[in-house]
Structures are given as structure tokens and as C-alpha cells.
Amino acid sequence: MGKDVIVACDFSSAEQVFSFLDQFTGRKPFVKIGMELFYAEGPAIVREIKKRGHKIFLDLKLHDIPNTVKKAMSVLSGLDVDITNLHAGGTCRMMEAAIEGLTRPDGTRPLLIAVTQLTSTDQESMEQDLLIREPIDQVVMHYAANAKKAGLDGVVCSPLEAGKVHDTCGADFLTVTPGVRFADGDIGDQKRVMTPAEAKRIGSDYIVVGRPITAAEDPVAAYERCVAEFCD
Ligand code: C5P
């Protein structure tokens, strides 16, 4: 898979997501389904969006004992998603079990990427709440290296970290980066942002864009602008 724009469909019902997706009559966006929509509508929403011809990143961020994650991943592989994810904090053994569960009998599987440290975690909360005392950027790179060692395909990270992840884990290790805003757009609650063009320059493989597209007056035009800046 090459560079692509993934639209974060952070809606709470099938009705909302379909009325959003119905506007795209040309190029079908790669869609991210997160916990809100998945828990509201269940696996049927994944099948339905897939049937409409969209690629899907199922963002459920699994984190449990290896055996449970393995079994859950085996269910997700049956949903025929293109990318799914877990927390690297679940350890290398959990990530290896996830790969096993995700791999179908014919050897194929969706891409699997890891969340390193959430961008909502900062140095202070990591030290105080988690008792992890290393610098956060080192922790992120260590988790990315663990993900690579366990056989995963990449990480979700800030576009600001994408270059360093590629330096540490190789050019083929995927970086999927949220926190994208247009140069003339509203930042909202994101703290560290980049434009699609900057994310491209720094080497992100996929950008995840939510509100700049979903809340735009003309979502299709906003999506096409992202694609033009990032992919072309
Ligand atoms: O609307 P916005 O473009 O900020 O949406 C970004 C999407 O990426 C949301 O679905 C958000 O949950 C997700 N995300 C993020 N930052 C992370 C990980 C995921 O914004 N570190």
C-alpha cells in the first residue's frame, strides 16, 4: 500500500457515517473506524463500509493478556479490515500473539500497527502514573523497535516522530500519523500539528484526518485537498 489519507469517521451512529460517506461519489476514502462507532454499531458497520468499497483501519487499540488478544485478533481478521492496531505497552509477547491470531489459514493478514505512548500522555504523567522515567521520545522509539521485533508493520505516531521512527525501524516500517491540520485551519484540541504537505515531507506513510474533513463545509473538497497535498 502506498501513501494515503485515512479519514477518521468519529461518528456515533451508522446513519451519521453513511450520510457522510454518501457524499463521496468519486474516490472512496480509506476510513478509520474507532471505538465509538464500533461499540455503537458492532461488526456490521465494518462489513457494510467494506461492502461500499472503502479500505478500513479498525482502531480498537487492543491491550490484554496474549491469549485474549490472539483470539480477539483472529475474530478481527475475519472482518477483512486492511489495518488494525494494539498497544505496544502490552509487551512483545502480546504483540507476537496478536500476529498469530491475525494471520489467516492462507497466510494473509491485515496490517498490524502499534500505539506507542498515546499523545495524551506526557513526560510528567508517564513518570508519575506509570513510573517510567526515561525521556518520552526514547520510550516511543523503544516501543516502536519492540513492535518491529514482534513482526508488526508499523506504529501510530505524531508526524513529528515519523522521521525518527523510520531512522530507528527502517523505511518500510509504516508510520500512521494523526494530528494533521490545514495551514489555514482550526487546530482544535490537537497540540502538535502538521499540514498534509509537511507530513508528506517528513515521511509519514498514512495521515489520519478527522475534523478538518468531517466538520468541513465541503468534506469532499477538504478530502481532495488533503490527497492533493499528501499523495500527489
Ligand atoms: O479530528 P482529528 O483530525 O483531530 O482526528 C484525529 C483522529 O486520530 C481521532 O480519531 C483521534 O482519536 C486519533 N488519534 C489522535 N492522536 C493520537 C492517536 C489517535 O488524534 N495520538
Coordinates of C-alpha atoms and ligand atoms in Angstrom, one line a residue:
M1 CA 0.0 0.0 0.0
G2 CA 1.3 3.4 -0.8
K3 CA 0.7 6.8 0.8
D4 CA -2.9 7.5 1.6
V5 CA -5.2 9.8 3.5
I6 CA -7.3 7.9 6.2
V7 CA -10.5 9.7 7.2
A8 CA -11.3 9.3 10.9
C9 CA -15.0 8.7 10.9
D10 CA -15.6 9.6 14.6
F11 CA -19.4 9.4 14.4
S12 CA -21.7 7.6 16.9
S13 CA -24.1 6.0 14.5
A14 CA -24.4 4.2 11.2
E15 CA -26.8 6.8 10.0
Q16 CA -24.3 9.6 10.5
V17 CA -21.4 7.8 9.0
F18 CA -23.4 6.8 5.9
S19 CA -24.7 10.3 5.3
F20 CA -21.1 11.4 5.5
L21 CA -19.7 8.7 3.2
D22 CA -22.6 9.1 0.7
Q23 CA -21.1 12.5 -0.3
F24 CA -18.1 10.7 -1.8
T25 CA -19.2 9.7 -5.3
G26 CA -15.7 9.7 -6.8
R27 CA -12.6 8.4 -5.0
K28 CA -13.6 6.3 -1.9
P29 CA -11.6 7.4 1.1
F30 CA -9.7 5.0 3.4
V31 CA -11.9 5.0 6.5
K32 CA -10.8 4.8 10.2
I33 CA -13.4 3.2 12.5
G34 CA -12.7 3.9 16.1
M35 CA -14.2 2.6 19.4
E36 CA -17.1 5.0 19.4
L37 CA -18.6 3.8 16.1
F38 CA -17.6 0.2 16.6
Y39 CA -19.1 -0.1 20.1
A40 CA -22.3 1.7 18.9
E41 CA -22.9 -0.4 15.8
G42 CA -20.8 -3.6 16.2
P43 CA -19.0 -5.6 13.5
A44 CA -21.9 -5.0 11.0
I45 CA -20.6 -1.4 10.5
V46 CA -17.2 -2.7 9.4
R47 CA -18.8 -5.2 6.9
E48 CA -21.1 -2.5 5.5
I49 CA -18.4 0.1 4.9
K50 CA -16.2 -2.5 3.4
K51 CA -19.0 -3.6 1.1
R52 CA -19.3 0.0 -0.1
G53 CA -15.7 -0.3 -1.4
H54 CA -13.7 1.5 1.3
K55 CA -10.4 0.3 2.9
I56 CA -10.7 0.2 6.6
F57 CA -8.4 0.9 9.5
L58 CA -10.1 -0.6 12.6
D59 CA -8.7 1.4 15.5
L60 CA -9.6 -0.6 18.6
K61 CA -6.2 -0.4 20.4
L62 CA -6.2 -3.9 21.9
H63 CA -4.3 -4.4 25.2
D64 CA -4.8 -7.6 27.3
I65 CA -3.1 -10.9 28.0
P66 CA -1.5 -12.5 25.0
N67 CA -4.1 -15.3 24.7
T68 CA -7.1 -13.0 24.8
V69 CA -5.5 -10.6 22.2
K70 CA -4.7 -13.5 20.0
K71 CA -8.3 -14.7 20.0
A72 CA -9.7 -11.2 19.5
M73 CA -7.4 -10.6 16.6
S74 CA -8.5 -13.8 15.0
V75 CA -12.1 -12.5 15.0
L76 CA -10.9 -9.2 13.6
S77 CA -9.1 -10.9 10.7
G78 CA -12.4 -12.4 9.7
L79 CA -13.8 -8.9 9.3
D80 CA -11.4 -8.3 6.4
V81 CA -10.1 -5.0 7.6
D82 CA -6.9 -3.5 6.0
I83 CA -5.2 -2.2 9.1
T84 CA -5.8 -2.8 12.8
N85 CA -3.9 -1.9 16.0
L86 CA -2.9 -2.6 19.6
H87 CA -0.9 -1.0 22.4
A88 CA 2.8 -1.8 22.3
G89 CA 2.7 -1.5 26.1
G90 CA 1.1 -5.0 26.2
T91 CA 4.6 -6.4 25.6
C92 CA 6.4 -8.2 22.8
R93 CA 4.8 -11.5 23.7
M94 CA 1.3 -9.9 23.4
M95 CA 2.2 -8.4 20.0
E96 CA 3.6 -11.8 18.7
A97 CA 0.4 -13.5 19.9
A98 CA -1.6 -10.8 18.1
I99 CA 0.2 -11.5 14.8
E100 CA -0.5 -15.2 15.2
G101 CA -4.2 -14.6 15.8
L102 CA -4.5 -12.2 12.9
T103 CA -2.9 -14.5 10.4
R104 CA -5.5 -16.4 8.4
P105 CA -5.0 -20.0 7.4
D106 CA -3.9 -19.0 3.9
G107 CA -1.0 -16.9 5.5
T108 CA -2.6 -13.5 4.7
R109 CA -3.4 -10.9 7.3
P110 CA -4.4 -7.3 7.8
L111 CA -1.6 -4.8 8.5
L112 CA -1.0 -4.6 12.3
I113 CA 0.4 -1.4 13.8
A114 CA 1.1 -0.4 17.4
V115 CA 0.3 2.6 19.5
T116 CA 3.5 3.5 21.4
Q117 CA 2.7 6.1 24.1
L118 CA -0.6 8.0 23.5
T119 CA 0.0 11.6 22.6
S120 CA -2.3 12.5 25.6
T121 CA 0.5 11.0 27.8
D122 CA 3.3 13.5 28.6
Q123 CA 6.6 13.1 30.4
E124 CA 5.1 14.1 33.7
S125 CA 2.1 11.6 33.6
M126 CA 4.4 8.9 32.3
E127 CA 6.7 9.3 35.3
Q128 CA 4.1 9.9 37.9
D129 CA 1.4 7.5 36.9
L130 CA 3.3 4.8 35.1
L131 CA 6.7 5.1 36.9
I132 CA 8.5 5.2 33.5
R133 CA 11.4 7.5 34.0
E134 CA 13.1 7.6 30.6
P135 CA 12.6 10.5 28.2
I136 CA 9.3 10.0 26.4
D137 CA 10.9 10.1 22.9
Q138 CA 13.2 7.3 23.9
V139 CA 10.2 5.3 25.2
V140 CA 8.4 5.8 22.0
M141 CA 11.3 4.6 19.9
H142 CA 11.9 1.6 22.2
Y143 CA 8.2 0.6 21.8
A144 CA 8.4 1.1 18.1
A145 CA 11.5 -1.1 18.0
N146 CA 9.7 -3.8 20.1
A147 CA 6.8 -3.6 17.6
K148 CA 9.2 -4.2 14.7
K149 CA 10.9 -7.1 16.6
A150 CA 7.5 -8.7 17.2
G151 CA 6.8 -8.6 13.5
L152 CA 4.4 -5.7 13.3
D153 CA 4.1 -3.5 10.3
G154 CA 4.4 0.0 11.9
V155 CA 3.2 2.4 14.5
V156 CA 0.7 5.2 15.0
C157 CA 2.8 8.3 15.9
S158 CA 2.9 12.0 15.8
P159 CA 4.1 13.3 12.4
L160 CA 6.9 14.9 14.3
E161 CA 8.2 11.4 15.3
A162 CA 7.8 9.8 11.8
G163 CA 11.3 10.6 10.6
K164 CA 12.9 9.2 13.7
V165 CA 10.8 6.1 13.7
H166 CA 11.9 5.4 10.1
D167 CA 15.6 6.0 11.1
T168 CA 15.2 3.5 14.0
C169 CA 13.0 0.9 12.4
G170 CA 13.6 1.3 8.7
A171 CA 12.0 3.0 5.8
D172 CA 9.5 0.1 5.2
F173 CA 8.1 0.3 8.8
L174 CA 4.9 2.2 8.5
T175 CA 4.1 5.5 10.2
V176 CA 0.5 6.4 10.5
T177 CA 0.1 9.9 11.8
P178 CA -2.9 11.8 13.2
G179 CA -2.6 15.5 14.3
V180 CA -2.9 16.9 10.8
R181 CA -4.4 20.3 10.1
F182 CA -4.5 22.6 7.0
A183 CA -2.2 25.7 7.3
D184 CA -5.3 27.9 7.4
G185 CA -7.4 25.6 9.6
D186 CA -8.6 25.4 13.2
I187 CA -6.2 23.3 15.4
G188 CA -9.0 22.3 17.9
D189 CA -7.7 20.2 20.8
Q190 CA -4.6 18.8 18.9
K191 CA -1.4 20.3 20.4
R192 CA 1.3 19.4 17.9
V193 CA 0.1 19.5 14.3
M194 CA 1.4 19.4 10.8
T195 CA -0.1 20.1 7.4
P196 CA -0.6 17.2 5.0
A197 CA 2.3 18.6 2.9
E198 CA 4.6 18.8 5.9
A199 CA 3.6 15.2 6.9
K200 CA 4.5 14.1 3.4
R201 CA 7.9 15.8 3.5
I202 CA 8.7 14.2 6.8
G203 CA 7.9 10.7 5.5
S204 CA 4.5 9.8 7.0
D205 CA 3.1 6.8 5.2
Y206 CA -0.6 7.5 6.1
I207 CA -2.1 10.6 7.6
V208 CA -5.3 10.2 9.8
V209 CA -7.5 13.2 9.4
G210 CA -10.8 13.7 11.2
R211 CA -12.4 17.0 11.8
P212 CA -10.6 19.0 9.1
I213 CA -12.6 16.8 6.7
T214 CA -15.7 15.6 8.7
A215 CA -16.5 19.1 10.0
A216 CA -15.7 20.9 6.8
E217 CA -18.4 22.8 4.9
D218 CA -17.5 20.8 1.9
P219 CA -16.0 17.5 3.2
V220 CA -15.2 16.1 -0.3
A221 CA -13.3 19.2 -1.3
A222 CA -11.4 19.1 2.1
Y223 CA -10.6 15.4 1.4
E224 CA -9.4 16.1 -2.1
R225 CA -7.2 18.9 -0.8
C226 CA -5.6 16.5 1.7
V227 CA -5.0 14.0 -1.1
A228 CA -3.5 16.6 -3.4
E229 CA -1.2 17.9 -0.6
F230 CA -0.2 14.4 0.7
C231 CA -0.4 11.9 -2.1
D232 CA 0.2 13.6 -5.4
Ligands
C5P1 O1 -10.3 15.2 14.3 P1 -8.9 14.9 14.3 O2 -8.2 15.1 12.9 O3 -8.1 15.5 15.4 O4 -8.9 13.3 14.5 C1 -7.7 12.6 14.7 C2 -8.1 11.1 14.9 O5 -6.9 10.4 15.2 C3 -9.0 10.8 16.0 O6 -9.8 9.7 15.7 C4 -8.2 10.6 17.2 O7 -8.7 9.7 18.2 C5 -7.0 9.9 16.5 N1 -5.7 10.0 17.2 C6 -5.1 11.2 17.6 N2 -3.9 11.2 18.3 C7 -3.3 10.0 18.6 C8 -3.9 8.8 18.3 C9 -5.1 8.8 17.6 O8 -5.6 12.2 17.3 N3 -2.2 10.1 19.2

